[in-house]
Structures are given as structure tokens and as C-alpha cells.
mmCIF file of C-alpha atoms and ligand atoms in Angstrom:
data_model
loop_
_atom_site.group_PDB
_atom_site.id
_atom_site.type_symbol
_atom_site.label_atom_id
_atom_site.label_comp_id
_atom_site.label_asym_id
_atom_site.label_seq_id
_atom_site.Cartn_x
_atom_site.Cartn_y
_atom_site.Cartn_z
ATOM 1 C CA MET W 1 54.501 94.369 20.035
ATOM 2 C CA ILE W 2 51.973 91.339 20.007
ATOM 3 C CA VAL W 3 48.561 92.079 19.243
ATOM 4 C CA MET W 4 46.057 89.580 19.885
ATOM 5 C CA LYS W 5 42.854 88.534 17.889
ATOM 6 C CA ALA W 6 39.408 89.587 19.290
ATOM 7 C CA THR W 7 38.529 86.147 19.807
ATOM 8 C CA ALA W 8 41.709 85.048 21.821
ATOM 9 C CA THR W 9 41.579 83.269 25.286
ATOM 10 C CA ASP W 10 42.687 84.386 28.518
ATOM 11 C CA GLU W 11 44.907 81.014 28.153
ATOM 12 C CA ASP W 12 45.933 82.381 24.841
ATOM 13 C CA ILE W 13 47.486 85.854 26.201
ATOM 14 C CA ARG W 14 48.828 83.848 29.232
ATOM 15 C CA SER W 15 50.728 81.455 27.007
ATOM 16 C CA VAL W 16 51.881 84.358 24.892
ATOM 17 C CA ALA W 17 52.939 86.026 28.198
ATOM 18 C CA ASP W 18 55.418 82.846 28.896
ATOM 19 C CA ARG W 19 56.443 82.466 25.914
ATOM 20 C CA ILE W 20 57.977 85.787 25.980
ATOM 21 C CA GLU W 21 59.014 85.641 29.670
ATOM 22 C CA SER W 22 60.649 82.645 28.555
ATOM 23 C CA VAL W 23 63.565 84.068 26.531
ATOM 24 C CA GLY W 24 64.368 86.576 29.498
ATOM 25 C CA ALA W 25 62.189 89.725 27.929
ATOM 26 C CA ARG W 26 59.659 91.225 30.026
ATOM 27 C CA ALA W 27 55.731 90.896 28.954
ATOM 28 C CA ASP W 28 53.747 94.068 29.342
ATOM 29 C CA VAL W 29 50.058 92.964 28.612
ATOM 30 C CA SER W 30 47.344 96.010 28.127
ATOM 31 C CA HIS W 31 44.067 94.664 27.633
ATOM 32 C CA GLY W 32 41.570 97.035 25.579
ATOM 33 C CA ALA W 33 38.083 97.284 25.097
ATOM 34 C CA GLU W 34 37.865 94.728 22.064
ATOM 35 C CA ILE W 35 41.873 93.720 22.148
ATOM 36 C CA THR W 36 44.626 92.912 23.664
ATOM 37 C CA VAL W 37 47.976 94.172 22.877
ATOM 38 C CA ILE W 38 51.165 92.234 24.498
ATOM 39 C CA GLY W 39 54.429 94.343 24.626
ATOM 40 C CA ALA W 40 57.765 92.659 24.867
ATOM 41 C CA ILE W 41 60.315 94.739 26.977
ATOM 42 C CA GLY W 42 63.841 94.112 26.764
ATOM 43 C CA ASP W 43 66.766 95.313 25.142
ATOM 44 C CA ARG W 44 68.255 94.041 21.463
ATOM 45 C CA ASP W 45 68.997 90.716 22.082
ATOM 46 C CA HIS W 46 65.659 90.074 24.191
ATOM 47 C CA ASP W 47 64.476 91.855 20.777
ATOM 48 C CA LEU W 48 65.698 89.023 18.645
ATOM 49 C CA ARG W 49 65.240 86.399 21.042
ATOM 50 C CA VAL W 50 60.604 87.238 20.768
ATOM 51 C CA ALA W 51 61.476 87.126 16.999
ATOM 52 C CA ASP W 52 62.575 83.971 16.731
ATOM 53 C CA LEU W 53 59.692 82.982 18.604
ATOM 54 C CA GLY W 54 57.670 82.656 15.518
ATOM 55 C CA LEU W 55 54.744 84.401 17.644
ATOM 56 C CA GLU W 56 52.605 85.178 14.599
ATOM 57 C CA ASN W 57 51.576 81.057 14.549
ATOM 58 C CA HIS W 58 50.838 81.055 18.030
ATOM 59 C CA ASP W 59 46.592 80.799 19.397
ATOM 60 C CA GLY W 60 45.656 84.011 19.426
ATOM 61 C CA VAL W 61 47.756 85.941 17.649
ATOM 62 C CA ASP W 62 46.796 88.154 15.532
ATOM 63 C CA HIS W 63 49.866 89.649 14.040
ATOM 64 C CA VAL W 64 53.562 90.769 15.785
ATOM 65 C CA MET W 65 54.876 94.586 15.054
ATOM 66 C CA PRO W 66 58.448 94.899 15.134
ATOM 67 C CA ILE W 67 59.242 98.571 16.876
ATOM 68 C CA LEU W 68 62.743 98.551 16.434
ATOM 69 C CA LYS W 69 64.439 98.525 13.285
ATOM 70 C CA PRO W 70 66.139 95.169 12.060
ATOM 71 C CA TYR W 71 69.378 96.949 11.145
ATOM 72 C CA ARG W 72 70.781 97.792 14.164
ATOM 73 C CA LEU W 73 74.168 98.555 13.119
ATOM 74 C CA ALA W 74 73.679 100.746 9.747
ATOM 75 C CA ALA W 75 70.287 102.430 11.510
ATOM 76 C CA ALA W 76 70.960 106.616 11.961
ATOM 77 C CA GLU W 77 70.209 106.390 15.968
ATOM 78 C CA ARG W 78 73.422 104.372 16.437
ATOM 79 C CA ARG W 79 76.028 107.364 15.222
ATOM 80 C CA GLN W 80 72.983 109.670 16.674
ATOM 81 C CA GLY W 81 72.198 111.321 13.581
ATOM 82 C CA GLU W 82 76.239 111.877 12.789
ATOM 83 C CA PRO W 83 76.929 111.029 9.182
ATOM 84 C CA THR W 84 79.431 108.121 8.513
ATOM 85 C CA VAL W 85 82.658 109.491 6.942
ATOM 86 C CA LEU W 86 84.750 107.463 4.777
ATOM 87 C CA GLU W 87 88.322 107.985 3.751
ATOM 88 C CA ILE W 88 89.499 106.359 0.853
ATOM 89 C CA GLY W 89 92.977 106.521 -0.477
ATOM 90 C CA GLY W 90 92.755 110.725 1.223
ATOM 91 C CA ARG W 91 89.515 111.249 -0.800
ATOM 92 C CA LYS W 92 86.270 111.379 2.268
ATOM 93 C CA VAL W 93 83.335 110.134 1.204
ATOM 94 C CA GLY W 94 80.365 111.396 3.578
ATOM 95 C CA GLY W 95 79.334 113.959 5.702
ATOM 96 C CA ASP W 96 80.529 117.542 3.401
ATOM 97 C CA HIS W 97 82.451 115.457 1.329
ATOM 98 C CA PHE W 98 81.049 114.671 -1.897
ATOM 99 C CA ALA W 99 82.709 112.147 -4.178
ATOM 100 C CA LEU W 100 82.424 112.088 -7.855
ATOM 101 C CA ILE W 101 83.562 108.019 -8.669
ATOM 102 C CA ALA W 102 83.863 108.126 -12.638
ATOM 103 C CA GLY W 103 85.207 105.772 -15.339
ATOM 104 C CA PRO W 104 84.517 103.039 -18.216
ATOM 105 C CA CYS W 105 81.508 100.336 -17.344
ATOM 106 C CA THR W 106 84.666 97.982 -17.623
ATOM 107 C CA VAL W 107 88.091 97.319 -18.351
ATOM 108 C CA GLU W 108 88.682 96.642 -22.382
ATOM 109 C CA SER W 109 92.308 97.380 -22.924
ATOM 110 C CA ARG W 110 94.919 99.171 -21.713
ATOM 111 C CA GLY W 111 95.131 102.042 -23.597
ATOM 112 C CA GLN W 112 91.294 102.674 -23.165
ATOM 113 C CA THR W 113 91.459 102.333 -19.037
ATOM 114 C CA LEU W 114 94.530 104.685 -18.975
ATOM 115 C CA GLU W 115 92.617 107.084 -21.661
ATOM 116 C CA ALA W 116 89.382 106.984 -19.059
ATOM 117 C CA ALA W 117 91.466 107.223 -16.131
ATOM 118 C CA ARG W 118 93.614 110.060 -17.234
ATOM 119 C CA ILE W 119 90.785 111.809 -18.285
ATOM 120 C CA VAL W 120 88.519 111.619 -15.295
ATOM 121 C CA ARG W 121 91.660 112.579 -12.838
ATOM 122 C CA ASN W 122 92.298 116.029 -15.115
ATOM 123 C CA ALA W 123 88.485 116.936 -14.334
ATOM 124 C CA GLY W 124 89.010 116.305 -10.585
ATOM 125 C CA ALA W 125 87.259 112.902 -10.222
ATOM 126 C CA SER W 126 88.100 111.657 -6.663
ATOM 127 C CA LEU W 127 87.982 107.936 -7.869
ATOM 128 C CA PHE W 128 88.426 105.725 -11.241
ATOM 129 C CA ARG W 129 85.283 103.232 -11.630
ATOM 130 C CA GLY W 130 85.735 99.690 -13.676
ATOM 131 C CA GLY W 131 84.457 96.494 -13.895
ATOM 132 C CA ALA W 132 87.259 93.941 -14.628
ATOM 133 C CA TYR W 133 84.168 91.142 -13.659
ATOM 134 C CA LYS W 134 81.083 91.975 -15.234
ATOM 135 C CA PRO W 135 77.785 91.070 -14.754
ATOM 136 C CA ARG W 136 75.603 90.465 -17.986
ATOM 137 C CA THR W 137 72.401 89.717 -18.123
ATOM 138 C CA SER W 138 73.102 87.294 -21.122
ATOM 139 C CA PRO W 139 76.159 84.602 -21.012
ATOM 140 C CA TYR W 140 76.864 85.160 -24.444
ATOM 141 C CA SER W 141 78.011 88.633 -23.902
ATOM 142 C CA PHE W 142 81.693 89.848 -23.127
ATOM 143 C CA GLN W 143 82.135 88.933 -18.827
ATOM 144 C CA GLY W 144 85.024 91.379 -18.552
ATOM 145 C CA LEU W 145 88.695 90.816 -18.539
ATOM 146 C CA GLY W 146 89.324 89.236 -15.129
ATOM 147 C CA GLN W 147 92.510 89.019 -13.858
ATOM 148 C CA GLU W 148 94.305 90.579 -17.015
ATOM 149 C CA GLY W 149 91.240 94.177 -16.446
ATOM 150 C CA LEU W 150 92.881 93.845 -12.674
ATOM 151 C CA ARG W 151 96.235 94.841 -14.082
ATOM 152 C CA MET W 152 95.060 97.478 -16.000
ATOM 153 C CA LEU W 153 93.194 99.150 -13.342
ATOM 154 C CA ALA W 154 96.615 98.777 -10.942
ATOM 155 C CA GLU W 155 98.061 101.040 -13.684
ATOM 156 C CA ALA W 156 95.731 103.572 -13.889
ATOM 157 C CA LYS W 157 95.708 104.106 -10.133
ATOM 158 C CA GLU W 158 99.455 103.959 -10.486
ATOM 159 C CA GLN W 159 99.777 106.584 -12.585
ATOM 160 C CA THR W 160 96.475 108.996 -12.321
ATOM 161 C CA GLY W 161 96.827 108.612 -8.300
ATOM 162 C CA LEU W 162 93.251 107.999 -8.078
ATOM 163 C CA PRO W 163 91.710 105.288 -5.887
ATOM 164 C CA VAL W 164 89.777 102.521 -8.042
ATOM 165 C CA VAL W 165 86.336 101.154 -7.464
ATOM 166 C CA THR W 166 85.905 97.667 -9.457
ATOM 167 C CA GLU W 167 83.121 94.860 -8.822
ATOM 168 C CA LEU W 168 83.473 91.450 -7.594
ATOM 169 C CA MET W 169 80.737 88.655 -8.029
ATOM 170 C CA ASP W 170 82.373 86.040 -7.056
ATOM 171 C CA ALA W 171 84.273 85.056 -3.430
ATOM 172 C CA ARG W 172 86.705 83.065 -5.329
ATOM 173 C CA ASP W 173 88.256 86.506 -6.891
ATOM 174 C CA LEU W 174 88.531 88.322 -3.752
ATOM 175 C CA ASP W 175 92.442 87.691 -3.348
ATOM 176 C CA ALA W 176 92.843 89.229 -6.632
ATOM 177 C CA VAL W 177 90.207 91.874 -6.266
ATOM 178 C CA LEU W 178 91.743 93.246 -3.065
ATOM 179 C CA GLU W 179 95.409 93.757 -4.564
ATOM 180 C CA VAL W 180 93.907 96.517 -6.557
ATOM 181 C CA ALA W 181 90.536 97.958 -5.479
ATOM 182 C CA ASP W 182 90.032 100.565 -2.680
ATOM 183 C CA VAL W 183 86.620 100.060 -2.581
ATOM 184 C CA ILE W 184 84.594 96.653 -3.517
ATOM 185 C CA GLN W 185 81.883 97.148 -5.644
ATOM 186 C CA LEU W 186 78.731 94.731 -4.801
ATOM 187 C CA GLY W 187 76.356 94.949 -7.691
ATOM 188 C CA ALA W 188 72.812 94.941 -7.649
ATOM 189 C CA ARG W 189 72.117 91.422 -9.002
ATOM 190 C CA ASN W 190 74.160 90.507 -6.024
ATOM 191 C CA MET W 191 72.813 92.856 -3.187
ATOM 192 C CA GLN W 192 71.371 89.620 -1.778
ATOM 193 C CA ASN W 193 73.929 87.310 -1.980
ATOM 194 C CA TYR W 194 74.549 86.882 1.902
ATOM 195 C CA THR W 195 77.885 84.695 1.746
ATOM 196 C CA LEU W 196 79.732 87.301 -0.526
ATOM 197 C CA LEU W 197 78.284 90.245 1.593
ATOM 198 C CA SER W 198 79.716 88.375 4.539
ATOM 199 C CA GLU W 199 83.279 87.417 3.059
ATOM 200 C CA VAL W 200 83.300 91.339 1.640
ATOM 201 C CA GLY W 201 82.898 92.823 5.273
ATOM 202 C CA ARG W 202 86.043 90.181 6.977
ATOM 203 C CA SER W 203 88.058 91.404 4.373
ATOM 204 C CA GLY W 204 87.231 94.850 5.877
ATOM 205 C CA ARG W 205 87.737 96.929 2.604
ATOM 206 C CA PRO W 206 85.345 99.444 2.273
ATOM 207 C CA VAL W 207 82.388 98.643 -0.205
ATOM 208 C CA LEU W 208 79.899 99.996 -2.454
ATOM 209 C CA ILE W 209 76.549 98.272 -2.259
ATOM 210 C CA LYS W 210 74.313 98.621 -5.161
ATOM 211 C CA ARG W 211 70.586 98.828 -4.663
ATOM 212 C CA GLY W 212 68.602 95.127 -6.156
ATOM 213 C CA LEU W 213 66.477 96.260 -9.152
ATOM 214 C CA SER W 214 63.445 94.943 -7.347
ATOM 215 C CA SER W 215 64.620 95.835 -3.477
ATOM 216 C CA THR W 216 63.649 97.773 -0.655
ATOM 217 C CA LEU W 217 65.784 100.242 1.086
ATOM 218 C CA GLU W 218 64.913 97.788 4.036
ATOM 219 C CA GLU W 219 66.672 95.364 2.032
ATOM 220 C CA LEU W 220 69.160 97.587 0.797
ATOM 221 C CA LEU W 221 70.187 98.551 4.786
ATOM 222 C CA MET W 222 70.154 95.001 5.628
ATOM 223 C CA ALA W 223 72.530 93.919 3.111
ATOM 224 C CA ALA W 224 74.901 96.817 4.546
ATOM 225 C CA GLU W 225 74.074 95.030 7.913
ATOM 226 C CA TYR W 226 75.993 92.017 7.030
ATOM 227 C CA VAL W 227 78.890 94.062 5.901
ATOM 228 C CA LEU W 228 78.564 95.775 8.835
ATOM 229 C CA LYS W 229 78.144 92.890 11.126
ATOM 230 C CA GLU W 230 81.482 91.371 10.447
ATOM 231 C CA GLY W 231 83.067 95.120 12.085
ATOM 232 C CA ASN W 232 83.710 96.190 8.487
ATOM 233 C CA GLU W 233 82.641 99.890 9.046
ATOM 234 C CA HIS W 234 83.533 101.360 5.395
ATOM 235 C CA VAL W 235 79.838 100.886 3.624
ATOM 236 C CA MET W 236 78.628 103.102 0.833
ATOM 237 C CA LEU W 237 74.621 102.792 -0.776
ATOM 238 C CA CYS W 238 74.225 103.098 -3.989
ATOM 239 C CA GLU W 239 70.901 103.713 -5.534
ATOM 240 C CA ARG W 240 71.021 102.420 -9.237
ATOM 241 C CA GLY W 241 67.523 102.742 -10.653
ATOM 242 C CA ILE W 242 64.938 100.185 -9.943
ATOM 243 C CA ARG W 243 62.348 98.116 -11.744
ATOM 244 C CA THR W 244 59.041 99.715 -12.053
ATOM 245 C CA PHE W 245 55.845 99.574 -14.913
ATOM 246 C CA GLU W 246 57.419 102.427 -16.742
ATOM 247 C CA THR W 247 59.220 101.497 -19.902
ATOM 248 C CA ALA W 248 60.224 104.710 -21.480
ATOM 249 C CA TYR W 249 63.422 104.139 -19.753
ATOM 250 C CA ARG W 250 65.805 101.533 -18.183
ATOM 251 C CA PHE W 251 64.770 101.685 -14.825
ATOM 252 C CA THR W 252 63.560 104.374 -12.474
ATOM 253 C CA LEU W 253 65.893 105.834 -10.576
ATOM 254 C CA ASP W 254 64.721 106.518 -7.635
ATOM 255 C CA LEU W 255 66.109 109.881 -5.747
ATOM 256 C CA MET W 256 62.945 109.810 -3.118
ATOM 257 C CA ALA W 257 66.070 107.200 -1.834
ATOM 258 C CA VAL W 258 68.414 109.742 -1.206
ATOM 259 C CA PRO W 259 66.837 111.998 1.941
ATOM 260 C CA VAL W 260 64.828 108.774 2.991
ATOM 261 C CA LEU W 261 68.397 106.375 3.576
ATOM 262 C CA LYS W 262 69.698 109.921 5.107
ATOM 263 C CA GLU W 263 67.200 109.816 7.382
ATOM 264 C CA LEU W 264 67.076 105.708 8.418
ATOM 265 C CA THR W 265 71.207 105.433 8.035
ATOM 266 C CA HIS W 266 74.238 107.211 8.980
ATOM 267 C CA LEU W 267 76.256 105.321 6.086
ATOM 268 C CA PRO W 268 77.158 107.876 2.298
ATOM 269 C CA VAL W 269 74.606 107.378 0.137
ATOM 270 C CA ILE W 270 75.694 107.191 -3.761
ATOM 271 C CA VAL W 271 73.713 107.433 -7.127
ATOM 272 C CA ASP W 272 74.218 105.860 -10.727
ATOM 273 C CA PRO W 273 72.465 107.391 -12.824
ATOM 274 C CA SER W 274 74.411 105.702 -15.595
ATOM 275 C CA HIS W 275 72.643 102.013 -14.992
ATOM 276 C CA ALA W 276 69.177 103.878 -14.180
ATOM 277 C CA ALA W 277 69.156 105.748 -17.543
ATOM 278 C CA GLY W 278 70.881 103.476 -19.806
ATOM 279 C CA ARG W 279 70.738 107.042 -22.447
ATOM 280 C CA ARG W 280 73.675 109.684 -22.366
ATOM 281 C CA ASP W 281 71.077 112.467 -22.410
ATOM 282 C CA LEU W 282 69.558 111.311 -19.228
ATOM 283 C CA VAL W 283 72.568 111.055 -16.891
ATOM 284 C CA GLU W 284 73.107 114.956 -16.160
ATOM 285 C CA PRO W 285 70.122 115.714 -15.181
ATOM 286 C CA MET W 286 69.650 113.139 -12.952
ATOM 287 C CA SER W 287 73.433 113.850 -11.864
ATOM 288 C CA LEU W 288 72.499 117.413 -10.578
ATOM 289 C CA ALA W 289 69.207 116.585 -9.226
ATOM 290 C CA ALA W 290 70.518 114.000 -7.182
ATOM 291 C CA ALA W 291 73.394 115.801 -6.035
ATOM 292 C CA ALA W 292 71.372 118.657 -5.235
ATOM 293 C CA ALA W 293 68.936 116.370 -3.003
ATOM 294 C CA GLY W 294 72.443 115.986 -1.156
ATOM 295 C CA ALA W 295 73.989 112.612 -2.745
ATOM 296 C CA ASP W 296 77.423 111.995 -0.656
ATOM 297 C CA GLY W 297 78.569 111.124 -4.497
ATOM 298 C CA ILE W 298 77.690 109.814 -8.106
ATOM 299 C CA ILE W 299 79.300 107.070 -9.493
ATOM 300 C CA VAL W 300 79.327 107.661 -13.487
ATOM 301 C CA GLU W 301 79.604 106.077 -16.461
ATOM 302 C CA VAL W 302 82.387 108.003 -18.489
ATOM 303 C CA HIS W 303 84.133 106.415 -21.634
ATOM 304 C CA PRO W 304 86.747 108.252 -24.081
ATOM 305 C CA GLU W 305 85.111 106.779 -27.148
ATOM 306 C CA PRO W 306 81.459 105.758 -26.065
ATOM 307 C CA GLU W 307 80.556 104.264 -30.268
ATOM 308 C CA GLU W 308 83.470 102.042 -29.868
ATOM 309 C CA ALA W 309 82.809 101.016 -25.900
ATOM 310 C CA ILE W 310 82.037 96.794 -25.908
ATOM 311 C CA CYS W 311 79.325 97.440 -22.640
ATOM 312 C CA ASP W 312 77.104 100.215 -21.812
ATOM 313 C CA GLY W 313 78.095 102.941 -24.585
ATOM 314 C CA PRO W 314 74.962 104.265 -24.964
ATOM 315 C CA GLN W 315 74.897 105.641 -21.485
ATOM 316 C CA ALA W 316 78.698 106.250 -21.069
ATOM 317 C CA LEU W 317 79.341 109.999 -21.184
ATOM 318 C CA VAL W 318 82.094 110.964 -23.618
ATOM 319 C CA GLY W 319 85.150 111.962 -22.590
ATOM 320 C CA GLU W 320 85.627 115.396 -24.085
ATOM 321 C CA HIS W 321 82.296 116.463 -22.183
ATOM 322 C CA PHE W 322 83.642 115.082 -18.971
ATOM 323 C CA PRO W 323 85.085 118.631 -17.157
ATOM 324 C CA ALA W 324 82.064 119.939 -18.101
ATOM 325 C CA TYR W 325 79.443 117.933 -16.483
ATOM 326 C CA ALA W 326 81.884 117.644 -13.429
ATOM 327 C CA GLU W 327 81.810 121.231 -12.587
ATOM 328 C CA ARG W 328 78.221 121.295 -13.147
ATOM 329 C CA VAL W 329 77.694 118.624 -10.730
ATOM 330 C CA GLN W 330 80.070 119.998 -8.219
ATOM 331 C CA ALA W 331 77.862 123.460 -8.340
ATOM 332 C CA ALA W 332 74.613 120.660 -7.613
ATOM 333 C CA ALA W 333 76.536 119.704 -4.532
ATOM 334 C CA ALA W 334 77.609 123.263 -3.626
ATOM 335 C CA LEU W 335 73.588 123.741 -3.221
ATOM 336 C CA ALA W 336 73.648 120.969 -0.403
ATOM 337 C CA GLY W 337 76.369 122.390 1.385
ATOM 338 C CA LYS W 338 78.439 119.436 -0.385
ATOM 339 C CA LYS W 339 82.487 120.099 -1.753
ATOM 340 C CA LEU W 340 84.099 117.929 -3.774
ATOM 341 C CA SER W 341 86.414 115.716 -2.498
ATOM 342 C CA VAL W 342 89.485 115.691 -4.875
ATOM 343 C CA GLY W 343 92.699 114.361 -2.760
ATOM 344 C CA ALA W 344 94.349 114.480 0.866
ATOM 345 C CA SER W 345 94.246 118.021 0.996
ATOM 346 C CA THR W 346 90.126 118.500 0.653
HETATM 347 C C1 PEP A 1 77.920 98.796 -13.293
HETATM 348 O O1 PEP A 1 78.524 99.866 -12.119
HETATM 349 O O2 PEP A 1 78.763 98.818 -14.052
HETATM 350 C C2 PEP A 1 76.701 97.606 -13.384
HETATM 351 C C3 PEP A 1 76.707 96.109 -13.475
HETATM 352 O O3 PEP A 1 75.854 98.320 -11.726
HETATM 353 P P1 PEP A 1 74.321 97.574 -11.524
HETATM 354 O O4 PEP A 1 75.187 96.388 -10.217
HETATM 355 O O5 PEP A 1 74.069 98.846 -10.410
HETATM 356 O O6 PEP A 1 73.533 97.384 -12.780
HETATM 357 MN MN1 MN A 2 77.813 99.661 -16.834
#
């Protein structure tokens, strides 16, 4: 919809209408008492071509209002409101299926990884998380064990049967990550790394995209669009806290994103309370709130001995407390009509 300025001349209006028609769309001109509005009518492709005309810079144009959503594949309407249900190693995510994804921030050693995987599996977790490539604010901090860490994740998967979620930061590591990852995590800092999104899209592997620190929901959906556009339908979105003026906690967990994303998209919505909170005591209340709000899953950090953790220890749930936590989260998910996904039989 092109809104003309009150000062637009007949010639301006004709010229805008001609440009719209030059790309195959129909120009529908409505003359109001003060301003004229021109509707560009056509299909999705016409919409994109009209958007590319740069009509906002044209003489006499006040502003251009897109009517259709810029994310076409991620939009809820594309599936007539039906949710996408992913199947990852026999665990369903989305619809009525709730995924509890748990594990340490990072893979530190073989013992720590196998112990963490055992703890979360025994408590009924759906998937195991752990990073071998870590996006750290400081280049002097531990950066992850890389390929050695991936091998430890592979062993954890073999021992517990849990599918693995692990982060990819650099497309050069894609083949190595594909060896073990059932879900590739794209971290908050890479949410707008468009070449990486496309590369992961082409791999066809399920992807968990974390919302950028200062990204809008529309930007998150456009990131998902990059993966979907490559033909990869296996996408989960993750709210992990955003930057606001509040300094009492690390990030502000935007739980309103859960019902709003579920209205806008058919993709499953996961919540990460650990990175938002930055401290353990907030993780459970936010997990319960997220599950009750209708999230399709939680991704949470758990460590057998958080005081020994190399990274994110203060926010990690203590391994021995995890079974009780998992039970309460499951009860909260049930409030939203969802059942914990624990394997092929559920
Ligand atoms: C993580 O999940 O380990 C992580 C670094 O998260 P984020 O990208 O959300 O900061
Ligand atoms: Mn972490």
C-alpha cells in the first residue's frame, strides 16, 4: 500500500501507478479527500518486486506500508494455523509435545559430559545439550574443546540414547558438527549471520535458532526464513532473554514472545531461562512460567558440580536437583496441554 503525500500531483500518482504496473502488479488508486492511496495488487512475487522498486523514494510518496508479512515460509498462515511438529531421534517437538533439553553449557571433559548426560537422561530429559564451540564475550575465555568435545558428545549420545544439541559458530566446522549434532544450535550472536543460516539450511539438519540479544521477533522470524528458504523445514526458535535497561539480572526474559510467536508462526518455540537469568535461583521460576505459557520446550543448563564449571557455573542447575526440577517443569507443561517428549513411544 503506497500512501501519497497531500502535495502529490496527478503526475506523481500516475508515475507511481505506472511503476507498479511495470512489474506485473495492478495499481488500485483511491482518491481520498486529502490524500491518495495506491494499492499494489498481485501475488507474493509481485509483492516482492513492488518492494524492490524503492517507491518510498519516489516523488510524491509519503510512505509505503507492507500488508503481507515479510516472512512467508515461517508465517502461521502457511500451514493454516497447524503447528509444525519436529521429530528428532524419536522425540517430537511442537504441537502437544514438550521437549526438555538439558546439559552443561560446555563440554569440559569426558567425565563431566558423560555424567551430565546420565543425570539428565535419568530425569527424563528429551535431548542433551552441550557446546564444543563456545561464543565467548572475551577472546581470553575458554573457547570450547572443538572436535575433541564433539567426540565426547558422540559418546554421551551412544551411552544415553539422547539426541544431541550443539552449537555451530563457523561454517568450516559444519561437517564435523554434522557427525554428532541431531540439532544444530545457532547462537544469539549468530542469529543474523545470514551465510551461516543458509549453510545450515542446506544441510537439512534440525536447527535451533536463538533470538539475538537485541533482535525483534520479526528479525528472529526472518532468520528462520533463511533456513526454511533452503528447503530445511526443521526449525525451532528460542527466546533466551534480550537487552533492556534493567540491570538487576543479566537479560530480560521476554515470555510474551511465547504466545506472540505462536500466533505468528507454525514453528516450535523453546525458552532458555539459563542465559536470560545468569543465576540459578531464577531458572526454575522462569522455566515454570515458560512451560505454563505454552512453550514447546525448555533448554536449560545443568552441571554435575556447578562450582567446578569452566563456563556459566552460577546459572547451571545442580545435577542432583535436576530430577525434581524436571518433574515440576513437566507439571507446568501439562497446564498448557503438553506432554514431555521422552522417546519413540511418546
Ligand atoms: C549457549 O546456549 O550456550 C549460549 C551461548 O547461548 P546464547 O547464544 O543464547 O548466548
Ligand atoms: Mn552457557
